[in-house]
PDB file of C-alpha atoms and ligand atoms in Angstrom:
ATOM      1  CA  MET A 152      65.777  15.784-166.991  1.00 73.00           C
ATOM      2  CA  LYS A 153      64.335  19.140-166.027  1.00 87.00           C
ATOM      3  CA  LEU A 154      64.685  21.614-168.482  1.00 96.00           C
ATOM      4  CA  THR A 155      65.880  25.052-167.612  1.00 98.00           C
ATOM      5  CA  LYS A 156      63.263  27.570-168.626  1.00 98.00           C
ATOM      6  CA  ARG A 157      64.744  28.560-172.053  1.00 98.00           C
ATOM      7  CA  LEU A 158      65.065  24.790-173.096  1.00 98.00           C
ATOM      8  CA  ARG A 159      61.312  24.343-171.998  1.00 98.00           C
ATOM      9  CA  ILE A 160      60.242  27.128-174.275  1.00 98.00           C
ATOM     10  CA  LEU A 161      62.382  26.295-177.185  1.00 98.00           C
ATOM     11  CA  CYS A 162      61.378  22.648-177.128  1.00 98.00           C
ATOM     12  CA  GLU A 163      57.520  23.992-176.611  1.00 98.00           C
ATOM     13  CA  GLN A 164      57.921  25.447-180.074  1.00 98.00           C
ATOM     14  CA  LEU A 165      59.114  22.423-181.992  1.00 98.00           C
ATOM     15  CA  ARG A 166      56.551  20.456-184.331  1.00 98.00           C
ATOM     16  CA  PRO A 167      56.554  17.109-185.065  1.00 98.00           C
ATOM     17  CA  CYS A 168      58.398  16.343-187.872  1.00 98.00           C
ATOM     18  CA  LYS A 169      59.732  12.959-189.748  1.00 98.00           C
ATOM     19  CA  SER A 170      63.094  13.827-189.365  1.00 98.00           C
ATOM     20  CA  PHE A 171      64.916  15.945-186.839  1.00 98.00           C
ATOM     21  CA  ALA A 172      68.446  17.658-186.400  1.00 98.00           C
ATOM     22  CA  ASP A 173      69.950  19.542-183.290  1.00 98.00           C
ATOM     23  CA  VAL A 174      72.991  21.831-184.768  1.00 98.00           C
ATOM     24  CA  GLY A 175      75.071  22.895-182.197  1.00 98.00           C
ATOM     25  CA  CYS A 176      73.563  20.743-179.734  1.00 98.00           C
ATOM     26  CA  ASP A 177      75.991  20.254-176.823  1.00 98.00           C
ATOM     27  CA  HIS A 178      73.821  18.423-174.187  1.00 97.00           C
ATOM     28  CA  GLY A 179      71.344  16.898-176.537  1.00 98.00           C
ATOM     29  CA  TYR A 180      68.154  17.536-174.339  1.00 98.00           C
ATOM     30  CA  CYS A 181      65.966  18.948-177.160  1.00 98.00           C
ATOM     31  CA  THR A 182      66.297  15.811-179.322  1.00 98.00           C
ATOM     32  CA  GLN A 183      65.745  14.064-176.150  1.00 98.00           C
ATOM     33  CA  TYR A 184      62.597  16.174-175.565  1.00 98.00           C
ATOM     34  CA  MET A 185      61.644  15.198-179.380  1.00 98.00           C
ATOM     35  CA  LEU A 186      62.348  11.759-179.172  1.00 98.00           C
ATOM     36  CA  GLU A 187      60.759  11.001-175.616  1.00 97.00           C
ATOM     37  CA  ARG A 188      57.340  12.274-176.725  1.00 97.00           C
ATOM     38  CA  GLY A 189      57.222  10.709-180.033  1.00 98.00           C
ATOM     39  CA  LEU A 190      57.612  14.005-181.969  1.00 98.00           C
ATOM     40  CA  CYS A 191      60.036  12.821-184.314  1.00 98.00           C
ATOM     41  CA  CYS A 192      60.898   9.242-186.106  1.00 94.00           C
ATOM     42  CA  LYS A 193      64.264   9.939-186.424  1.00 98.00           C
ATOM     43  CA  ALA A 194      66.959  12.356-185.473  1.00 98.00           C
ATOM     44  CA  VAL A 195      70.475  13.865-186.129  1.00 98.00           C
ATOM     45  CA  ILE A 196      72.801  15.472-183.258  1.00 98.00           C
ATOM     46  CA  SER A 197      75.841  17.585-184.381  1.00 98.00           C
ATOM     47  CA  ASP A 198      78.102  19.750-182.942  1.00 98.00           C
ATOM     48  CA  ILE A 199      81.542  21.238-184.143  1.00 98.00           C
ATOM     49  CA  SER A 200      83.307  20.270-180.905  1.00 98.00           C
ATOM     50  CA  GLU A 201      83.595  16.585-180.265  1.00 98.00           C
ATOM     51  CA  LYS A 202      83.494  17.255-176.660  1.00 98.00           C
ATOM     52  CA  SER A 203      80.237  18.601-176.628  1.00 98.00           C
ATOM     53  CA  LEU A 204      78.592  16.338-178.838  1.00 98.00           C
ATOM     54  CA  HIS A 205      79.964  13.614-176.946  1.00 98.00           C
ATOM     55  CA  LYS A 206      77.481  14.908-174.095  1.00 98.00           C
ATOM     56  CA  ALA A 207      74.564  14.554-176.346  1.00 98.00           C
ATOM     57  CA  GLU A 208      75.860  10.446-177.139  1.00 98.00           C
ATOM     58  CA  ILE A 209      75.861   9.651-173.648  1.00 98.00           C
ATOM     59  CA  LEU A 210      72.415  11.125-173.124  1.00 98.00           C
ATOM     60  CA  LEU A 211      70.894   9.678-176.083  1.00 98.00           C
ATOM     61  CA  ALA A 212      73.226   6.222-176.143  1.00 98.00           C
ATOM     62  CA  PRO A 213      69.806   4.119-176.322  1.00 98.00           C
ATOM     63  CA  TYR A 214      68.597   6.148-179.112  1.00 98.00           C
ATOM     64  CA  ILE A 215      72.075   5.619-181.105  1.00 98.00           C
ATOM     65  CA  GLU A 216      72.504   1.703-180.200  1.00 98.00           C
ATOM     66  CA  ALA A 217      68.452   1.927-181.564  1.00 98.00           C
ATOM     67  CA  GLY A 218      69.146   3.686-185.018  1.00 98.00           C
ATOM     68  CA  LYS A 219      67.195   6.474-184.120  1.00 98.00           C
ATOM     69  CA  VAL A 220      69.532   8.954-183.727  1.00 98.00           C
ATOM     70  CA  ALA A 221      72.691   9.685-185.983  1.00 98.00           C
ATOM     71  CA  SER A 222      75.654  11.589-184.575  1.00 98.00           C
ATOM     72  CA  VAL A 223      77.673  13.569-186.764  1.00 98.00           C
ATOM     73  CA  CYS A 224      80.694  15.913-185.518  1.00 98.00           C
ATOM     74  CA  CYS A 225      80.737  18.598-188.170  1.00 98.00           C
ATOM     75  CA  ALA A 226      80.366  22.961-188.572  1.00 98.00           C
ATOM     76  CA  GLY A 227      76.781  23.833-189.003  1.00 98.00           C
ATOM     77  CA  LEU A 228      74.522  21.693-191.927  1.00 98.00           C
ATOM     78  CA  GLN A 229      77.602  20.157-193.544  1.00 98.00           C
ATOM     79  CA  LYS A 230      76.599  16.249-192.365  1.00 98.00           C
ATOM     80  CA  ILE A 231      72.875  16.928-191.852  1.00 98.00           C
ATOM     81  CA  PRO A 232      71.005  15.293-194.631  1.00 98.00           C
ATOM     82  CA  LYS A 233      69.567  17.780-197.036  1.00 98.00           C
ATOM     83  CA  ASP A 234      66.075  16.205-196.513  1.00 97.00           C
ATOM     84  CA  THR A 235      65.744  16.478-192.635  1.00 98.00           C
ATOM     85  CA  GLU A 236      62.743  17.968-192.167  1.00 98.00           C
ATOM     86  CA  GLU A 237      62.994  20.382-188.661  1.00 98.00           C
ATOM     87  CA  VAL A 238      66.247  21.837-187.889  1.00 98.00           C
ATOM     88  CA  LEU A 239      66.718  23.661-184.584  1.00 99.00           C
ATOM     89  CA  ILE A 240      69.874  26.199-184.005  1.00 99.00           C
ATOM     90  CA  ALA A 241      69.907  27.605-180.818  1.00 98.00           C
ATOM     91  CA  GLY A 242      72.296  29.616-178.283  1.00 98.00           C
ATOM     92  CA  MET A 243      74.629  30.435-181.174  1.00 98.00           C
ATOM     93  CA  GLY A 244      75.189  34.214-182.852  1.00 98.00           C
ATOM     94  CA  GLY A 245      72.714  35.487-185.174  1.00 98.00           C
ATOM     95  CA  GLU A 246      75.823  35.739-187.942  1.00 98.00           C
ATOM     96  CA  GLU A 247      76.648  32.302-187.277  1.00 98.00           C
ATOM     97  CA  ILE A 248      73.315  31.106-187.438  1.00 98.00           C
ATOM     98  CA  LEU A 249      73.241  33.133-191.091  1.00 98.00           C
ATOM     99  CA  ALA A 250      76.591  31.076-192.029  1.00 98.00           C
ATOM    100  CA  ILE A 251      75.434  28.366-191.130  1.00 98.00           C
ATOM    101  CA  LEU A 252      72.335  28.488-193.314  1.00 98.00           C
ATOM    102  CA  ARG A 253      74.007  30.109-195.802  1.00 98.00           C
ATOM    103  CA  GLU A 254      76.593  27.369-196.221  1.00 98.00           C
ATOM    104  CA  GLY A 255      74.267  25.047-195.723  1.00 98.00           C
ATOM    105  CA  PHE A 256      70.500  24.567-197.082  1.00 98.00           C
ATOM    106  CA  LEU A 257      67.388  25.493-196.040  1.00 98.00           C
ATOM    107  CA  PRO A 258      65.316  23.019-194.176  1.00 98.00           C
ATOM    108  CA  GLU A 259      61.661  22.612-194.388  1.00 98.00           C
ATOM    109  CA  LYS A 260      61.089  24.046-190.886  1.00 98.00           C
ATOM    110  CA  LEU A 261      63.569  26.137-188.616  1.00 98.00           C
ATOM    111  CA  LEU A 262      63.812  26.821-184.651  1.00 98.00           C
ATOM    112  CA  LEU A 263      66.309  29.727-184.184  1.00 99.00           C
ATOM    113  CA  GLN A 264      67.379  31.016-181.137  1.00 98.00           C
ATOM    114  CA  PRO A 265      69.882  33.531-182.094  1.00 98.00           C
ATOM    115  CA  MET A 266      71.922  35.106-179.142  1.00 98.00           C
ATOM    116  CA  GLN A 267      72.377  38.382-181.281  1.00 98.00           C
ATOM    117  CA  ASN A 268      71.524  39.880-184.202  1.00 98.00           C
ATOM    118  CA  ALA A 269      67.408  39.178-184.362  1.00 98.00           C
ATOM    119  CA  PRO A 270      66.417  41.247-186.855  1.00 98.00           C
ATOM    120  CA  LYS A 271      68.923  39.874-189.422  1.00 98.00           C
ATOM    121  CA  VAL A 272      67.686  36.580-188.641  1.00 98.00           C
ATOM    122  CA  ARG A 273      64.037  37.441-189.329  1.00 98.00           C
ATOM    123  CA  ALA A 274      65.225  39.433-192.778  1.00 98.00           C
ATOM    124  CA  TYR A 275      67.073  36.580-193.994  1.00 98.00           C
ATOM    125  CA  LEU A 276      64.198  34.223-193.070  1.00 98.00           C
ATOM    126  CA  LEU A 277      61.486  36.322-195.039  1.00 97.00           C
ATOM    127  CA  GLU A 278      63.991  36.611-197.746  1.00 97.00           C
ATOM    128  CA  ASN A 279      64.760  33.093-198.349  1.00 97.00           C
ATOM    129  CA  GLY A 280      60.653  32.322-198.651  1.00 96.00           C
ATOM    130  CA  TYR A 281      60.224  31.182-194.873  1.00 97.00           C
ATOM    131  CA  ALA A 282      56.688  32.338-193.124  1.00 97.00           C
ATOM    132  CA  ILE A 283      57.664  32.959-189.468  1.00 98.00           C
ATOM    133  CA  LEU A 284      55.058  31.746-187.958  1.00 97.00           C
ATOM    134  CA  ARG A 285      56.360  32.299-184.029  1.00 98.00           C
ATOM    135  CA  ASP A 286      58.400  35.286-183.489  1.00 98.00           C
ATOM    136  CA  PHE A 287      58.960  36.469-179.388  1.00 98.00           C
ATOM    137  CA  THR A 288      61.620  37.020-176.942  1.00 98.00           C
ATOM    138  CA  PHE A 289      61.447  35.629-173.233  1.00 98.00           C
ATOM    139  CA  SER A 290      63.563  36.037-169.862  1.00 98.00           C
ATOM    140  CA  ASP A 291      65.153  33.389-168.438  1.00 98.00           C
ATOM    141  CA  GLY A 292      67.489  35.039-166.520  1.00 97.00           C
ATOM    142  CA  LYS A 293      68.761  36.929-169.649  1.00 98.00           C
ATOM    143  CA  TYR A 294      66.497  37.890-172.260  1.00 98.00           C
ATOM    144  CA  TYR A 295      66.365  35.114-175.514  1.00 98.00           C
ATOM    145  CA  ASP A 296      64.512  36.217-178.874  1.00 98.00           C
ATOM    146  CA  VAL A 297      62.984  32.701-180.564  1.00 98.00           C
ATOM    147  CA  MET A 298      61.665  32.316-183.794  1.00 98.00           C
ATOM    148  CA  TYR A 299      60.002  29.115-185.580  1.00 98.00           C
ATOM    149  CA  ALA A 300      59.585  29.349-189.369  1.00 98.00           C
ATOM    150  CA  GLU A 301      58.219  27.388-192.316  1.00 98.00           C
ATOM    151  CA  GLN A 302      58.874  27.532-195.975  1.00 97.00           C
ATOM    152  CA  GLY A 303      55.835  28.211-197.971  1.00 90.00           C
ATOM    153  CA  GLY A 304      53.805  28.996-195.051  1.00 82.00           C
ATOM    154  CA  THR A 305      51.272  32.016-194.743  1.00 89.00           C
ATOM    155  CA  VAL A 306      53.192  34.703-194.493  1.00 90.00           C
ATOM    156  CA  ARG A 307      52.715  37.085-191.976  1.00 95.00           C
ATOM    157  CA  LYS A 308      53.189  40.865-192.814  1.00 94.00           C
ATOM    158  CA  TYR A 309      56.508  42.321-191.366  1.00 97.00           C
ATOM    159  CA  ASP A 310      57.133  45.867-191.270  1.00 97.00           C
ATOM    160  CA  GLU A 311      60.340  47.611-189.835  1.00 97.00           C
ATOM    161  CA  ARG A 312      59.325  47.506-186.166  1.00 97.00           C
ATOM    162  CA  CYS A 313      58.086  43.826-186.407  1.00 98.00           C
ATOM    163  CA  LEU A 314      61.602  42.871-188.224  1.00 98.00           C
ATOM    164  CA  ASP A 315      63.212  45.243-185.477  1.00 98.00           C
ATOM    165  CA  PHE A 316      61.566  43.387-182.449  1.00 98.00           C
ATOM    166  CA  GLY A 317      59.862  40.533-183.301  1.00 98.00           C
ATOM    167  CA  TYR A 318      56.096  40.227-184.461  1.00 98.00           C
ATOM    168  CA  ASP A 319      54.585  38.527-181.855  1.00 98.00           C
ATOM    169  CA  ASN A 320      56.211  40.844-179.409  1.00 97.00           C
ATOM    170  CA  LEU A 321      54.179  43.637-181.048  1.00 97.00           C
ATOM    171  CA  HIS A 322      51.237  42.116-181.857  1.00 96.00           C
ATOM    172  CA  SER A 323      50.529  40.382-178.627  1.00 96.00           C
ATOM    173  CA  PRO A 324      53.062  41.074-176.514  1.00 97.00           C
ATOM    174  CA  SER A 325      54.126  39.534-173.274  1.00 96.00           C
ATOM    175  CA  ALA A 326      55.439  40.756-169.482  1.00 96.00           C
ATOM    176  CA  ASP A 327      58.595  39.631-170.324  1.00 97.00           C
ATOM    177  CA  PHE A 328      58.794  41.930-173.654  1.00 98.00           C
ATOM    178  CA  ILE A 329      57.299  45.037-171.778  1.00 97.00           C
ATOM    179  CA  LYS A 330      59.851  44.334-169.176  1.00 97.00           C
ATOM    180  CA  LYS A 331      62.822  44.370-171.731  1.00 98.00           C
ATOM    181  CA  VAL A 332      61.531  47.429-173.520  1.00 98.00           C
ATOM    182  CA  GLU A 333      61.407  49.093-169.955  1.00 98.00           C
ATOM    183  CA  GLU A 334      65.033  48.259-169.496  1.00 98.00           C
ATOM    184  CA  ASP A 335      66.139  49.086-172.278  1.00 98.00           C
ATOM    185  CA  ILE A 336      64.243  52.771-171.974  1.00 98.00           C
ATOM    186  CA  VAL A 337      66.352  53.166-168.917  1.00 98.00           C
ATOM    187  CA  LYS A 338      69.414  52.173-170.303  1.00 97.00           C
ATOM    188  CA  PHE A 339      69.189  54.847-173.118  1.00 97.00           C
ATOM    189  CA  ARG A 340      68.064  57.771-170.933  1.00 96.00           C
ATOM    190  CA  ALA A 341      71.157  57.003-168.970  1.00 96.00           C
ATOM    191  CA  ARG A 342      73.442  56.567-172.157  1.00 96.00           C
ATOM    192  CA  ILE A 343      71.522  60.070-173.821  1.00 95.00           C
ATOM    193  CA  ASP A 344      72.379  61.922-169.964  1.00 94.00           C
ATOM    194  CA  ARG A 345      75.962  60.692-170.019  1.00 95.00           C
ATOM    195  CA  ALA A 346      76.458  62.239-173.582  1.00 94.00           C
ATOM    196  CA  GLN A 347      75.550  65.647-172.454  1.00 87.00           C
ATOM    197  CA  LYS A 348      74.760  66.855-175.794  1.00 91.00           C
ATOM    198  CA  SER A 349      71.979  65.983-178.304  1.00 91.00           C
ATOM    199  CA  VAL A 350      72.483  62.275-179.740  1.00 94.00           C
ATOM    200  CA  PRO A 351      69.885  61.672-182.361  1.00 97.00           C
ATOM    201  CA  ALA A 352      70.163  58.592-183.024  1.00 96.00           C
ATOM    202  CA  LEU A 353      70.043  57.799-179.241  1.00 97.00           C
ATOM    203  CA  GLU A 354      66.815  60.038-178.759  1.00 97.00           C
ATOM    204  CA  GLU A 355      65.174  58.270-181.769  1.00 97.00           C
ATOM    205  CA  ARG A 356      65.397  55.135-180.311  1.00 97.00           C
ATOM    206  CA  LEU A 357      63.956  56.225-176.934  1.00 98.00           C
ATOM    207  CA  ARG A 358      61.160  57.634-178.044  1.00 98.00           C
ATOM    208  CA  VAL A 359      60.470  54.022-180.671  1.00 98.00           C
ATOM    209  CA  LEU A 360      61.052  52.258-177.608  1.00 98.00           C
ATOM    210  CA  THR A 361      59.063  54.473-175.518  1.00 98.00           C
ATOM    211  CA  GLU A 362      55.908  54.454-177.832  1.00 97.00           C
ATOM    212  CA  ILE A 363      56.429  50.586-178.222  1.00 97.00           C
ATOM    213  CA  PHE A 364      56.443  50.480-174.068  1.00 97.00           C
ATOM    214  CA  HIS A 365      52.856  51.999-173.953  1.00 96.00           C
ATOM    215  CA  GLU A 366      51.600  50.676-176.833  1.00 94.00           C
ATOM    216  CA  ALA A 367      52.719  46.951-175.822  1.00 94.00           C
ATOM    217  CA  GLU A 368      51.260  47.802-172.121  1.00 90.00           C
ATOM    218  CA  ARG A 369      47.990  48.432-173.651  1.00 89.00           C
ATOM    219  CA  ASN A 370      47.938  45.125-175.357  1.00 85.00           C
ATOM    220  CA  LEU A 371      49.604  42.768-172.870  1.00 77.00           C
ATOM    221  CA  ARG A 372      48.798  39.366-173.916  1.00 68.00           C
TER     222      ARG A 372
HETATM  223  C1  SAM B 641      75.987  27.761-176.256  1.00 91.18           C
HETATM  224  S1  SAM B 641      75.665  25.971-176.855  1.00 91.18           S
HETATM  225  C2  SAM B 641      74.026  25.905-177.203  1.00 91.18           C
HETATM  226  C3  SAM B 641      73.619  24.447-177.148  1.00 91.18           C
HETATM  227  C4  SAM B 641      72.152  24.204-177.233  1.00 91.18           C
HETATM  228  N1  SAM B 641      72.152  24.842-178.299  1.00 91.18           N
HETATM  229  C5  SAM B 641      71.396  25.157-176.186  1.00 91.18           C
HETATM  230  O1  SAM B 641      70.820  26.397-177.034  1.00 91.18           O
HETATM  231  O2  SAM B 641      71.426  25.103-175.105  1.00 91.18           O
HETATM  232  C6  SAM B 641      76.413  26.182-178.212  1.00 91.18           C
HETATM  233  C7  SAM B 641      76.925  25.049-179.176  1.00 91.18           C
HETATM  234  O3  SAM B 641      77.057  25.234-180.259  1.00 91.18           O
HETATM  235  C8  SAM B 641      78.218  24.486-181.025  1.00 91.18           C
HETATM  236  N2  SAM B 641      78.758  25.222-182.058  1.00 91.18           N
HETATM  237  C9  SAM B 641      79.101  26.590-182.252  1.00 91.18           C
HETATM  238  N3  SAM B 641      79.502  27.113-183.377  1.00 91.18           N
HETATM  239  C10 SAM B 641      78.915  25.843-184.628  1.00 91.18           C
HETATM  240  C11 SAM B 641      78.752  25.537-185.868  1.00 91.18           C
HETATM  241  N4  SAM B 641      79.414  26.163-186.554  1.00 91.18           N
HETATM  242  N5  SAM B 641      78.448  24.191-185.876  1.00 91.18           N
HETATM  243  C12 SAM B 641      77.926  23.427-185.243  1.00 91.18           C
HETATM  244  N6  SAM B 641      78.190  23.480-183.585  1.00 91.18           N
HETATM  245  C13 SAM B 641      78.560  24.752-183.003  1.00 91.18           C
HETATM  246  C14 SAM B 641      79.254  24.447-179.720  1.00 91.18           C
HETATM  247  O4  SAM B 641      80.371  23.961-179.944  1.00 91.18           O
HETATM  248  C15 SAM B 641      78.399  24.571-178.198  1.00 91.18           C
HETATM  249  O5  SAM B 641      77.939  23.137-177.900  1.00 91.18           O
END
C-alpha cells in the first residue's frame, strides 16, 4: 500500500516499541507499517466505529490470526492495555485527543496529530511529564501538526511562541511552515482590511506572524 504523504510522515515519526496501539485507527495503515518493518512485537487496533475498525481488521487479518494484533471497538483508550508502550492518536480534534488522554491513561510514548488546537495539546503534554521530542507542521494539501512525546525524556524549553507554533517550526523551520505563516499573514491582513477599524488582537497577531516569517526565512532548515 502506498501511503499518503500525511500517513508516511506520521509513520516515520513512530519509534520501535514492544507494544503499539493506534486509537481511531480507521484504515489500519499505521499498524501495518509498524508490523511490516518489525517495529513492534504486538499491536492493538481500536476505533469507536465498528465500520472503521472493520477496514483495519481486513487489512491486518493475517496478523490478527497470528495473535500479533488485537482489535477492540471502544471510545479512546477504554480497552487499550495500560502498559502499551507507544500510542498513536491521529486525525482527531485536539480537544478530543485531550479528552481521550484525560479519561484514559498516559502511555510512555505518544504520537499525536491533532486537527485543531495544537497549542493546547502541547501544553497538556508538558504539564503531564512529557518531553516533546518532535513538534512540527507539514503540508499535504492541508497543514498538519504532529508531535511525538515521551514520558520522562529530556525536556526542550517551550516559551509562549513554541507552545503556539511548535518547537521545531521555530528552531528549524521547514519550507512548509514558512508557507503556512505566509498564508496566515495574507489572511490576517485581509481580516484587518475588512474590519475597517483598528482591531488590536488581529494587528498583534499579524505582527507576531510577520516577525516569525522573517526569522523563519533566515533559519530555513
Ligand atoms: C479522520 S479518522 C483518522 C484515521 C487515522 N487515525 C488517520 O489519521 O488517518 C478518525 C477516526 O477516529 C475514530 N474516532 C473518533 N473519535 C474516536 C474516539 N473517541 N475513540 C476512538 N476512535 C475515535 C473515527 O471513527 C475515525 O475512524
